[in-house]
Amino acid sequence: MKNWHFGGRALFAFAVVCTAFAPVFGQTDKIDSLEKIVAQAGDDTVKARSLCRLCSELKKKGRLEEALKHGNEGLALAQKRKDDKGVADCLNNLGSVYYRQGDYGKAAELFLKALKIGEEIGDKN
């Protein structure tokens, strides 16, 4: 019976460790998946929006310079494709990166641009 009890504690400890690291592994998987989509997509809306999501995921990991690079690339592509929803999403994600860097003026500027586009296209989010 003692061995079962020890096994139970060990199993519990293992579960705690796995749960603690699950968000880290999940974000890495998202980043990897988005990078594959970006690499395989043409210059289209899918690529633009994937770059925008990649910006968001990289920001969560603290990889802010990479986030800015991909977010700006996604923004340029969304603008080229005239994808207003994609433009607004990229502006919001870039604003979040600048906010995280402490550049509140730039963040506010981008958030306000995104808000204006959202209002124009009727996006309540």
PDB file of C-alpha atoms in Angstrom:
ATOM      1  CA  MET A   1       0.000   0.000   0.000  1.00  0.00           C
ATOM      2  CA  LYS A   2       2.919   2.321   0.688  1.00  0.00           C
ATOM      3  CA  ASN A   3       4.160   1.961  -2.893  1.00  0.00           C
ATOM      4  CA  TRP A   4       0.744   2.944  -4.249  1.00  0.00           C
ATOM      5  CA  HIS A   5       0.693   6.025  -2.030  1.00  0.00           C
ATOM      6  CA  PHE A   6       4.178   7.027  -3.184  1.00  0.00           C
ATOM      7  CA  GLY A   7       3.127   6.420  -6.781  1.00  0.00           C
ATOM      8  CA  GLY A   8       0.101   8.624  -6.236  1.00  0.00           C
ATOM      9  CA  ARG A   9       2.273  11.478  -4.960  1.00  0.00           C
ATOM     10  CA  ALA A  10       4.706  11.031  -7.797  1.00  0.00           C
ATOM     11  CA  LEU A  11       1.863  11.020 -10.305  1.00  0.00           C
ATOM     12  CA  PHE A  12       0.401  14.139  -8.700  1.00  0.00           C
ATOM     13  CA  ALA A  13       3.799  15.892  -8.820  1.00  0.00           C
ATOM     14  CA  PHE A  14       4.203  14.918 -12.469  1.00  0.00           C
ATOM     15  CA  ALA A  15       0.737  16.290 -13.267  1.00  0.00           C
ATOM     16  CA  VAL A  16       1.533  19.576 -11.516  1.00  0.00           C
ATOM     17  CA  VAL A  17       4.778  19.983 -13.474  1.00  0.00           C
ATOM     18  CA  CYS A  18       3.061  19.183 -16.781  1.00  0.00           C
ATOM     19  CA  THR A  19       0.250  21.619 -16.046  1.00  0.00           C
ATOM     20  CA  ALA A  20       2.698  24.361 -15.122  1.00  0.00           C
ATOM     21  CA  PHE A  21       4.548  24.055 -18.431  1.00  0.00           C
ATOM     22  CA  ALA A  22       1.541  23.390 -20.681  1.00  0.00           C
ATOM     23  CA  PRO A  23       1.013  27.070 -21.607  1.00  0.00           C
ATOM     24  CA  VAL A  24       4.671  27.409 -22.623  1.00  0.00           C
ATOM     25  CA  PHE A  25       4.525  24.362 -24.873  1.00  0.00           C
ATOM     26  CA  GLY A  26       1.149  25.424 -26.266  1.00  0.00           C
ATOM     27  CA  GLN A  27       2.448  28.852 -27.261  1.00  0.00           C
ATOM     28  CA  THR A  28       5.501  27.335 -28.920  1.00  0.00           C
ATOM     29  CA  ASP A  29       3.248  24.989 -30.890  1.00  0.00           C
ATOM     30  CA  LYS A  30       1.107  27.961 -31.992  1.00  0.00           C
ATOM     31  CA  ILE A  31       4.189  29.894 -33.053  1.00  0.00           C
ATOM     32  CA  ASP A  32       5.542  26.921 -35.000  1.00  0.00           C
ATOM     33  CA  SER A  33       2.175  26.349 -36.703  1.00  0.00           C
ATOM     34  CA  LEU A  34       1.808  30.008 -37.641  1.00  0.00           C
ATOM     35  CA  GLU A  35       5.364  30.143 -38.997  1.00  0.00           C
ATOM     36  CA  LYS A  36       4.566  27.136 -41.235  1.00  0.00           C
ATOM     37  CA  ILE A  37       1.386  28.788 -42.507  1.00  0.00           C
ATOM     38  CA  VAL A  38       3.272  32.023 -43.240  1.00  0.00           C
ATOM     39  CA  ALA A  39       6.022  30.132 -45.072  1.00  0.00           C
ATOM     40  CA  GLN A  40       3.530  28.242 -47.254  1.00  0.00           C
ATOM     41  CA  ALA A  41       1.007  31.016 -47.934  1.00  0.00           C
ATOM     42  CA  GLY A  42       1.171  33.333 -50.899  1.00  0.00           C
ATOM     43  CA  ASP A  43       0.840  37.087 -50.516  1.00  0.00           C
ATOM     44  CA  ASP A  44      -2.771  36.846 -49.494  1.00  0.00           C
ATOM     45  CA  THR A  45      -5.174  37.497 -46.650  1.00  0.00           C
ATOM     46  CA  VAL A  46      -4.292  34.194 -44.973  1.00  0.00           C
ATOM     47  CA  LYS A  47      -0.639  35.182 -44.789  1.00  0.00           C
ATOM     48  CA  ALA A  48      -1.448  38.696 -43.563  1.00  0.00           C
ATOM     49  CA  ARG A  49      -3.714  37.477 -40.778  1.00  0.00           C
ATOM     50  CA  SER A  50      -1.301  34.681 -39.828  1.00  0.00           C
ATOM     51  CA  LEU A  51       1.513  37.224 -39.509  1.00  0.00           C
ATOM     52  CA  CYS A  52      -0.787  39.281 -37.308  1.00  0.00           C
ATOM     53  CA  ARG A  53      -1.535  36.269 -35.069  1.00  0.00           C
ATOM     54  CA  LEU A  54       2.172  35.425 -35.006  1.00  0.00           C
ATOM     55  CA  CYS A  55       2.833  38.962 -33.755  1.00  0.00           C
ATOM     56  CA  SER A  56       0.398  38.359 -30.902  1.00  0.00           C
ATOM     57  CA  GLU A  57       1.881  34.985 -29.932  1.00  0.00           C
ATOM     58  CA  LEU A  58       5.449  36.297 -30.027  1.00  0.00           C
ATOM     59  CA  LYS A  59       4.402  39.220 -27.815  1.00  0.00           C
ATOM     60  CA  LYS A  60       3.055  36.739 -25.243  1.00  0.00           C
ATOM     61  CA  LYS A  61       6.484  35.078 -25.182  1.00  0.00           C
ATOM     62  CA  GLY A  62       8.275  38.413 -24.748  1.00  0.00           C
ATOM     63  CA  ARG A  63       9.850  38.234 -28.204  1.00  0.00           C
ATOM     64  CA  LEU A  64       8.904  41.835 -28.908  1.00  0.00           C
ATOM     65  CA  GLU A  65      11.293  42.712 -31.749  1.00  0.00           C
ATOM     66  CA  GLU A  66      10.191  39.630 -33.690  1.00  0.00           C
ATOM     67  CA  ALA A  67       6.572  40.495 -32.927  1.00  0.00           C
ATOM     68  CA  LEU A  68       7.045  43.993 -34.376  1.00  0.00           C
ATOM     69  CA  LYS A  69       8.731  42.617 -37.489  1.00  0.00           C
ATOM     70  CA  HIS A  70       5.955  40.135 -38.238  1.00  0.00           C
ATOM     71  CA  GLY A  71       3.185  42.521 -37.200  1.00  0.00           C
ATOM     72  CA  ASN A  72       4.444  45.243 -39.535  1.00  0.00           C
ATOM     73  CA  GLU A  73       4.823  42.740 -42.356  1.00  0.00           C
ATOM     74  CA  GLY A  74       1.260  41.538 -41.770  1.00  0.00           C
ATOM     75  CA  LEU A  75      -0.005  45.124 -41.612  1.00  0.00           C
ATOM     76  CA  ALA A  76       1.628  46.020 -44.934  1.00  0.00           C
ATOM     77  CA  LEU A  77       0.201  42.922 -46.591  1.00  0.00           C
ATOM     78  CA  ALA A  78      -3.291  43.484 -45.139  1.00  0.00           C
ATOM     79  CA  GLN A  79      -3.192  47.085 -46.391  1.00  0.00           C
ATOM     80  CA  LYS A  80      -2.072  45.897 -49.833  1.00  0.00           C
ATOM     81  CA  ARG A  81      -4.929  43.362 -49.902  1.00  0.00           C
ATOM     82  CA  LYS A  82      -7.392  46.043 -48.665  1.00  0.00           C
ATOM     83  CA  ASP A  83      -8.335  43.740 -45.776  1.00  0.00           C
ATOM     84  CA  ASP A  84      -9.705  46.261 -43.274  1.00  0.00           C
ATOM     85  CA  LYS A  85     -10.356  43.627 -40.597  1.00  0.00           C
ATOM     86  CA  GLY A  86      -6.789  42.355 -40.960  1.00  0.00           C
ATOM     87  CA  VAL A  87      -5.428  45.910 -40.814  1.00  0.00           C
ATOM     88  CA  ALA A  88      -7.371  46.639 -37.617  1.00  0.00           C
ATOM     89  CA  ASP A  89      -6.215  43.374 -36.019  1.00  0.00           C
ATOM     90  CA  CYS A  90      -2.579  44.073 -36.899  1.00  0.00           C
ATOM     91  CA  LEU A  91      -2.831  47.620 -35.557  1.00  0.00           C
ATOM     92  CA  ASN A  92      -4.233  46.289 -32.280  1.00  0.00           C
ATOM     93  CA  ASN A  93      -1.505  43.655 -31.964  1.00  0.00           C
ATOM     94  CA  LEU A  94       1.239  46.152 -32.790  1.00  0.00           C
ATOM     95  CA  GLY A  95      -0.288  48.576 -30.287  1.00  0.00           C
ATOM     96  CA  SER A  96      -0.074  45.863 -27.638  1.00  0.00           C
ATOM     97  CA  VAL A  97       3.613  45.311 -28.398  1.00  0.00           C
ATOM     98  CA  TYR A  98       4.374  49.033 -28.130  1.00  0.00           C
ATOM     99  CA  TYR A  99       2.371  49.189 -24.907  1.00  0.00           C
ATOM    100  CA  ARG A 100       4.421  46.306 -23.532  1.00  0.00           C
ATOM    101  CA  GLN A 101       7.603  48.175 -24.486  1.00  0.00           C
ATOM    102  CA  GLY A 102       6.363  51.242 -22.617  1.00  0.00           C
ATOM    103  CA  ASP A 103       5.792  53.366 -25.736  1.00  0.00           C
ATOM    104  CA  TYR A 104       2.289  54.404 -24.684  1.00  0.00           C
ATOM    105  CA  GLY A 105       1.992  57.224 -27.222  1.00  0.00           C
ATOM    106  CA  LYS A 106       2.649  54.905 -30.172  1.00  0.00           C
ATOM    107  CA  ALA A 107       0.370  52.263 -28.637  1.00  0.00           C
ATOM    108  CA  ALA A 108      -2.497  54.760 -28.255  1.00  0.00           C
ATOM    109  CA  GLU A 109      -2.007  55.990 -31.829  1.00  0.00           C
ATOM    110  CA  LEU A 110      -2.314  52.448 -33.205  1.00  0.00           C
ATOM    111  CA  PHE A 111      -5.245  51.533 -30.947  1.00  0.00           C
ATOM    112  CA  LEU A 112      -7.145  54.631 -32.116  1.00  0.00           C
ATOM    113  CA  LYS A 113      -6.478  53.817 -35.787  1.00  0.00           C
ATOM    114  CA  ALA A 114      -7.737  50.273 -35.202  1.00  0.00           C
ATOM    115  CA  LEU A 115     -10.826  51.598 -33.405  1.00  0.00           C
ATOM    116  CA  LYS A 116     -11.635  53.942 -36.298  1.00  0.00           C
ATOM    117  CA  ILE A 117     -11.351  51.129 -38.851  1.00  0.00           C
ATOM    118  CA  GLY A 118     -13.443  48.839 -36.638  1.00  0.00           C
ATOM    119  CA  GLU A 119     -16.182  51.465 -36.435  1.00  0.00           C
ATOM    120  CA  GLU A 120     -16.067  52.000 -40.209  1.00  0.00           C
ATOM    121  CA  ILE A 121     -16.511  48.299 -40.973  1.00  0.00           C
ATOM    122  CA  GLY A 122     -19.047  47.709 -38.191  1.00  0.00           C
ATOM    123  CA  ASP A 123     -16.790  45.408 -36.153  1.00  0.00           C
ATOM    124  CA  LYS A 124     -18.169  45.567 -32.607  1.00  0.00           C
ATOM    125  CA  ASN A 125     -15.162  43.703 -31.164  1.00  0.00           C
TER     126      ASN A 125
END
